[in-house]
Coordinates of C-alpha atoms and ligand atoms in Angstrom, one line a residue:
M1 CA -3.1 4.5 -10.7
L2 CA -4.6 2.3 -13.2
A3 CA -4.7 -1.1 -11.4
D4 CA -3.2 -2.3 -8.2
L5 CA -3.2 -5.8 -6.9
L6 CA -1.9 -7.3 -4.0
A7 CA -1.3 -11.1 -3.1
S8 CA -1.0 -11.1 0.5
Q9 CA 0.6 -13.8 2.5
A10 CA -0.7 -13.0 5.8
A11 CA -3.2 -16.1 6.1
M12 CA 0.1 -18.2 5.4
H13 CA 2.3 -16.7 8.1
G14 CA -0.3 -16.1 10.3
R15 CA 0.1 -20.0 11.5
F16 CA 3.5 -19.0 12.5
G17 CA 2.9 -15.7 14.2
G18 CA 5.5 -13.9 12.0
V19 CA 6.8 -14.0 8.3
V20 CA 8.8 -17.5 7.5
P21 CA 11.4 -16.0 5.1
E22 CA 11.7 -19.2 3.1
M23 CA 8.2 -19.8 2.6
A24 CA 7.8 -15.9 1.7
S25 CA 10.1 -16.2 -1.2
R26 CA 9.0 -19.4 -2.3
R27 CA 5.3 -18.1 -2.5
H28 CA 6.6 -14.8 -4.1
L29 CA 7.8 -17.1 -7.1
E30 CA 4.6 -18.9 -7.6
L31 CA 2.6 -15.8 -7.3
V32 CA 4.7 -12.9 -9.1
L33 CA 4.0 -13.8 -12.8
P34 CA 0.4 -14.5 -12.7
L35 CA 0.0 -11.3 -10.3
I36 CA 1.9 -9.2 -13.1
D37 CA -0.6 -10.9 -16.0
E38 CA -3.4 -10.0 -14.1
V39 CA -2.6 -6.3 -13.3
L40 CA -1.7 -5.7 -16.8
A41 CA -4.9 -7.3 -18.2
R42 CA -6.8 -4.9 -15.7
A43 CA -5.0 -2.0 -17.2
G44 CA -5.5 -3.2 -20.6
I45 CA -1.8 -2.1 -21.3
P46 CA 0.9 -4.6 -22.8
L47 CA 4.3 -4.8 -20.8
S48 CA 6.1 -3.7 -23.8
D49 CA 4.2 0.1 -23.6
M50 CA 5.8 0.5 -19.9
S51 CA 8.4 3.2 -19.6
A52 CA 10.5 1.2 -17.2
I53 CA 10.1 -1.8 -14.8
A54 CA 10.9 -1.2 -11.1
F55 CA 11.4 -3.4 -8.2
T56 CA 12.1 -2.9 -4.3
A57 CA 15.9 -3.0 -3.9
G58 CA 15.7 -3.4 0.0
P59 CA 15.7 -3.1 2.9
G60 CA 13.6 -6.4 2.9
L61 CA 14.1 -10.2 3.2
V62 CA 16.8 -10.9 0.8
G63 CA 15.0 -14.1 -0.5
S64 CA 11.9 -11.9 -1.6
L65 CA 14.0 -8.9 -2.7
L66 CA 15.8 -11.7 -5.2
V67 CA 12.4 -12.7 -6.4
G68 CA 11.4 -9.3 -7.3
A69 CA 14.8 -8.2 -8.8
T70 CA 15.1 -11.0 -10.9
T71 CA 11.6 -11.0 -12.6
A72 CA 12.2 -7.2 -13.1
R73 CA 15.4 -7.7 -14.9
A74 CA 14.1 -10.6 -16.8
L75 CA 11.2 -9.1 -17.9
A76 CA 13.0 -5.5 -18.6
F77 CA 15.6 -7.6 -20.9
A78 CA 13.0 -9.4 -22.8
H79 CA 10.9 -6.2 -23.5
G80 CA 13.9 -3.9 -24.1
L81 CA 12.9 -1.7 -20.9
P82 CA 15.0 0.1 -18.5
V83 CA 14.6 -1.4 -14.9
L84 CA 15.3 0.3 -11.7
G85 CA 15.7 -0.8 -8.0
V86 CA 13.2 1.6 -5.5
N87 CA 14.2 1.8 -1.8
H88 CA 11.5 0.3 0.1
L89 CA 11.2 3.2 2.7
E90 CA 11.4 5.8 -0.2
A91 CA 8.6 4.0 -1.7
H92 CA 6.7 4.2 1.2
L93 CA 6.9 7.9 1.3
Y94 CA 5.5 8.1 -2.2
A95 CA 2.0 6.9 -0.9
H96 CA 1.8 10.7 -0.3
F97 CA 1.8 11.6 -4.1
L98 CA -0.9 8.8 -4.9
P99 CA -4.6 9.5 -5.0
G100 CA -6.6 9.5 -1.9
A101 CA -9.3 11.3 -0.1
Q102 CA -6.4 12.9 2.5
T103 CA -3.4 13.3 0.3
R104 CA -4.8 16.0 -2.0
G105 CA -2.5 18.7 -2.2
F106 CA 0.7 17.4 -0.7
R107 CA 3.7 19.4 -1.2
L108 CA 7.3 19.1 -0.5
P109 CA 9.2 20.0 1.8
A110 CA 7.8 18.1 4.7
V111 CA 8.2 16.1 7.3
C112 CA 7.4 12.7 7.3
L113 CA 7.2 9.4 9.6
I114 CA 7.8 6.2 8.2
V115 CA 6.4 3.7 10.8
S116 CA 6.6 -0.1 9.6
G117 CA 7.1 -3.5 10.9
G118 CA 10.9 -2.7 10.5
H119 CA 11.6 0.7 10.8
T120 CA 10.5 4.0 12.6
D121 CA 11.8 6.6 10.9
L122 CA 11.7 10.5 10.9
V123 CA 12.5 12.0 7.5
L124 CA 12.8 15.6 6.5
W125 CA 11.8 15.2 2.7
E126 CA 13.0 18.3 1.1
D127 CA 12.5 17.4 -2.5
H128 CA 12.3 14.3 -4.9
G129 CA 15.9 12.3 -4.3
R130 CA 16.5 14.5 -1.5
L131 CA 15.7 13.5 2.1
K132 CA 17.3 13.5 5.5
V133 CA 16.8 11.0 8.2
M134 CA 16.2 13.0 11.5
G135 CA 15.5 10.2 13.7
R136 CA 15.1 6.6 14.0
T137 CA 14.1 3.9 16.5
R138 CA 17.0 2.4 18.8
D139 CA 15.4 -0.7 19.2
D140 CA 12.0 -2.1 18.2
A141 CA 10.1 -0.4 15.3
A142 CA 6.7 0.8 16.0
G143 CA 5.1 -2.1 14.1
E144 CA 7.0 -4.7 15.6
A145 CA 5.9 -3.2 19.0
F146 CA 2.1 -3.6 18.0
D147 CA 3.0 -7.4 16.4
K148 CA 4.8 -8.2 19.8
T149 CA 2.0 -6.7 22.3
A150 CA -0.6 -8.7 20.0
R151 CA 1.4 -11.9 20.5
L152 CA 1.3 -11.1 24.3
L153 CA -2.5 -10.5 24.4
G154 CA -3.1 -14.0 22.3
L155 CA -4.0 -12.2 19.1
G156 CA -3.3 -13.2 15.4
Y157 CA -0.7 -11.9 13.1
P158 CA -0.4 -9.2 11.7
G159 CA -0.9 -7.9 15.2
G160 CA -1.1 -4.1 14.5
P161 CA -5.0 -4.3 12.9
E162 CA -5.8 -6.8 15.6
V163 CA -4.5 -4.7 18.7
E164 CA -6.6 -2.0 16.9
R165 CA -9.6 -3.6 16.7
L166 CA -9.5 -5.0 20.3
A167 CA -8.5 -1.4 21.5
R168 CA -11.8 -0.2 20.2
Q169 CA -13.7 -1.6 23.3
G170 CA -11.0 -0.4 25.5
D171 CA -10.1 2.8 27.8
P172 CA -6.8 4.3 26.5
A173 CA -6.4 6.0 29.9
A174 CA -6.7 2.7 31.9
I175 CA -3.0 1.9 32.3
P176 CA -0.6 4.8 32.3
F177 CA 2.2 3.0 30.0
P178 CA 5.5 4.8 29.8
R179 CA 6.0 7.2 26.9
A180 CA 9.8 7.2 25.6
Y181 CA 10.4 10.8 24.8
L182 CA 14.4 10.2 25.0
D183 CA 15.0 13.6 26.3
D184 CA 13.0 15.0 23.4
G185 CA 15.4 14.3 20.7
D186 CA 14.1 12.7 17.4
D187 CA 14.9 9.1 18.0
F188 CA 12.3 6.7 19.2
S189 CA 12.3 3.6 21.6
F190 CA 9.7 0.7 21.9
S191 CA 11.5 -1.9 23.8
G192 CA 10.3 -0.3 27.2
L193 CA 6.8 0.0 26.1
K194 CA 6.8 -3.6 25.4
T195 CA 8.2 -4.9 28.3
A196 CA 5.8 -2.8 30.4
V197 CA 3.0 -4.5 28.5
A198 CA 4.6 -7.9 29.5
T199 CA 5.2 -6.8 33.0
F200 CA 1.8 -5.8 33.5
L201 CA 0.3 -8.9 31.8
R202 CA 2.2 -11.1 34.4
H203 CA 1.7 -9.4 37.9
S204 CA -1.7 -7.7 37.4
G205 CA -4.0 -10.4 38.1
P206 CA -7.0 -11.5 36.4
S207 CA -9.1 -8.2 37.1
F208 CA -7.8 -6.1 33.9
R209 CA -9.6 -6.3 30.8
L210 CA -7.4 -7.1 27.7
A211 CA -9.4 -4.6 25.6
D212 CA -8.0 -1.7 28.3
V213 CA -4.1 -3.2 27.8
A214 CA -4.5 -2.9 24.0
A215 CA -6.1 0.7 24.1
S216 CA -3.6 1.6 26.7
F217 CA -0.7 0.3 24.8
Q218 CA -1.7 1.8 21.4
Q219 CA -2.3 5.3 23.3
A220 CA 1.0 5.3 24.6
C221 CA 2.5 4.3 21.2
V222 CA 0.9 6.7 19.0
E223 CA 1.2 9.5 21.4
V224 CA 5.0 9.4 21.2
L225 CA 4.9 9.1 17.4
A226 CA 2.7 12.0 16.9
A227 CA 4.3 14.6 19.3
K228 CA 7.9 13.7 17.9
L229 CA 6.7 14.0 14.3
V230 CA 4.9 17.4 15.0
R231 CA 7.5 18.8 17.3
A232 CA 10.1 18.1 14.4
A233 CA 8.0 19.8 11.8
C234 CA 7.7 23.1 13.8
R235 CA 11.5 23.1 14.1
E236 CA 12.3 22.5 10.7
G237 CA 9.9 25.1 9.9
V238 CA 8.0 23.0 7.3
K239 CA 4.1 23.8 6.4
G240 CA 3.3 20.1 6.5
I241 CA 3.5 16.4 7.8
G242 CA 2.5 13.0 6.6
I243 CA 2.7 9.5 8.0
C244 CA 3.4 6.2 5.8
G245 CA 4.3 2.4 6.2
G246 CA 2.1 -0.2 7.9
V247 CA 1.2 1.1 11.1
A248 CA 0.1 4.9 9.3
A249 CA -3.0 2.6 8.6
N250 CA -3.6 2.9 12.3
T251 CA -6.9 5.1 12.8
V252 CA -6.0 6.3 16.3
L253 CA -2.5 7.3 15.3
R254 CA -4.3 9.3 12.3
R255 CA -6.3 11.1 14.8
E256 CA -3.6 12.1 17.3
V257 CA -1.4 13.3 14.3
A258 CA -4.3 15.2 12.7
D259 CA -5.0 16.8 16.1
R260 CA -1.8 17.7 16.9
A261 CA -1.3 19.2 13.5
R262 CA -4.4 21.3 14.0
M263 CA -3.4 22.8 17.2
A264 CA 0.3 23.5 15.8
G265 CA -1.0 25.0 12.3
L266 CA 0.3 22.3 10.1
A267 CA -1.0 20.5 7.2
A268 CA -1.1 17.0 7.5
W269 CA -1.6 14.5 4.9
F270 CA -2.8 10.6 5.1
P271 CA -2.5 8.1 2.4
E272 CA -5.1 5.6 1.9
P273 CA -4.8 3.0 4.5
A274 CA -4.5 0.1 1.8
L275 CA -1.2 2.2 0.2
C276 CA 0.3 2.6 3.7
T277 CA 0.9 -1.3 4.0
D278 CA 3.4 -2.8 1.6
N279 CA 1.9 -2.8 -1.7
A280 CA 3.6 -2.1 -5.7
A281 CA 1.6 1.1 -6.5
V282 CA 4.1 2.9 -4.2
V283 CA 7.3 1.4 -5.6
A284 CA 6.0 2.2 -9.3
C285 CA 5.1 6.0 -7.9
A286 CA 8.6 6.3 -6.4
A287 CA 10.1 5.0 -9.9
W288 CA 7.9 7.3 -11.6
H289 CA 9.3 10.3 -10.0
A290 CA 12.9 8.7 -10.3
L291 CA 12.7 8.6 -13.9
D292 CA 13.7 12.1 -14.6
R293 CA 16.5 12.0 -12.6
S294 CA 19.5 10.4 -14.0
V295 CA 20.6 9.4 -10.4
A296 CA 17.9 7.0 -10.7
W297 CA 19.7 4.4 -12.8
Y298 CA 21.5 2.2 -10.5
N299 CA 22.6 -1.1 -10.9
P300 CA 19.5 -3.3 -10.2
T301 CA 21.0 -5.4 -7.4
V302 CA 19.5 -5.9 -4.0
D303 CA 20.5 -5.2 -0.3
P304 CA 18.6 -6.3 2.6
N305 CA 20.0 -3.6 4.8
L306 CA 19.6 -0.8 2.4
P307 CA 19.6 2.8 4.0
L308 CA 17.2 5.5 3.4
G309 CA 18.6 7.9 0.6
R310 CA 20.2 5.0 -1.3
V311 CA 18.7 3.0 -3.9
G312 CA 20.6 0.0 -4.6
D313 CA 23.9 1.2 -5.7
H314 CA 26.1 -0.7 -3.2
G315 CA 28.2 2.3 -2.9
D316 CA 29.0 2.4 -6.5
S317 CA 29.3 6.1 -7.1
D318 CA 30.7 6.2 -10.7
P319 CA 27.9 8.0 -12.5
G320 CA 29.1 6.7 -15.7
K321 CA 27.9 3.2 -14.5
R322 CA 24.3 4.4 -14.2
G323 CA 23.4 6.0 -17.1
D324 CA 22.7 3.1 -19.6
K325 CA 20.4 0.7 -19.4
H326 CA 22.1 -2.1 -21.0
E327 CA 24.9 -2.0 -18.9
N328 CA 22.5 -2.3 -16.0
L329 CA 20.9 -5.3 -17.4
S330 CA 24.4 -7.1 -18.1
Ligands
KG4_1 O1 5.1 -1.4 6.0 P1 4.5 -2.7 6.2 O2 3.1 -3.5 5.2 O3 5.4 -3.5 6.2 C1 6.8 -3.5 6.4 O4 7.5 -2.8 5.8 O5 7.3 -3.9 7.6 O6 3.9 -2.8 7.9 C2 3.7 -3.8 8.5 C3 3.5 -3.6 10.1 C4 3.0 -4.7 10.9 O7 4.0 -4.7 12.1 C5 1.7 -4.4 11.2 O8 1.3 -5.0 12.3 C6 1.6 -3.0 11.2 O9 2.4 -2.5 10.2 N1 0.2 -2.5 11.0 C7 -0.6 -1.8 11.7 C8 -2.0 -1.6 11.4 N2 -2.0 -2.1 10.0 C9 -0.8 -2.7 9.9 N3 -0.3 -1.1 13.0 C10 -1.2 -0.6 13.9 N4 -2.4 -0.4 13.3 C11 -2.8 -0.9 12.2 N5 -4.3 -0.6 11.8
ZN2 ZN1 7.0 -1.8 4.1

């Protein structure tokens, strides 16, 4: 990784308690070209020396996706480079292949958990380009539960880091919030936990500490995530597990996963926290590993609901349409 820059919009959206899609895409438009210039300057390599340009094809907010896709296509066309759309969730998984103190020796196959603001997916990652979604959330994503709980507690946005900070002063065993094991399948559910926090805050009077609520919520959340991840890995017979996506930056989740992995005799890998939350390095890394595979050359379009395992092809299964970069740019 030669250079990695992030233009965060968290402060702008924080005023509204969540991402405002129109503002996000407009701000992307203002920031994207200066940011590309700066990252190239830091790396000391001109754009024309790149092997390819990659962008996030989805899932995500359509306006922001379009800014990335259009920028990538225009730059690729101008410099005669191939362009490829990367699945946002697959990109998160590639954080495991980037440098980090706790990613050394990462190997496939592995069972990985993607925990972000929009997704909670349990994935059997067999090889590059080969993954199976074993389970997912039936309602709220884990990050969404953190963000909604933060709002209930009167904390700022994004909620995950704020809840984690407050929880440090609390007792994780103070309140027995529910754990949704859903009869021990691989799916998740977090809306019941969020409702339990709301109900507790409404009915329990002034005697409780907010830090205890935050710590107890966080504990309920991470226990379910870690237990299901480890159990799925043992059942599949893989040797290692990993976590990625914004919530994977959470130190209590990392500790819980590490403890349970040790007890189960599994290797556990943890990408650097800054590479867990949304960033471009993981998109580049996913693209780099896809360059060898002809299947990587999909039409560079966006899809706000792109499912995991699909890379912006909109169901176009004609391989003849994928092999030629000029056709991709048309
Ligand atoms: O992957 P990500 O950066 O963006 C999406 O693709 O959604 O994940 C953002 C989510 C937010 O819900 C945020 O609150 C959560 O990740 N998050 C955390 C932490 N840092 C970010 N949740 C818990 N603990 C954290 N330290
Ligand atoms: Zn993400």
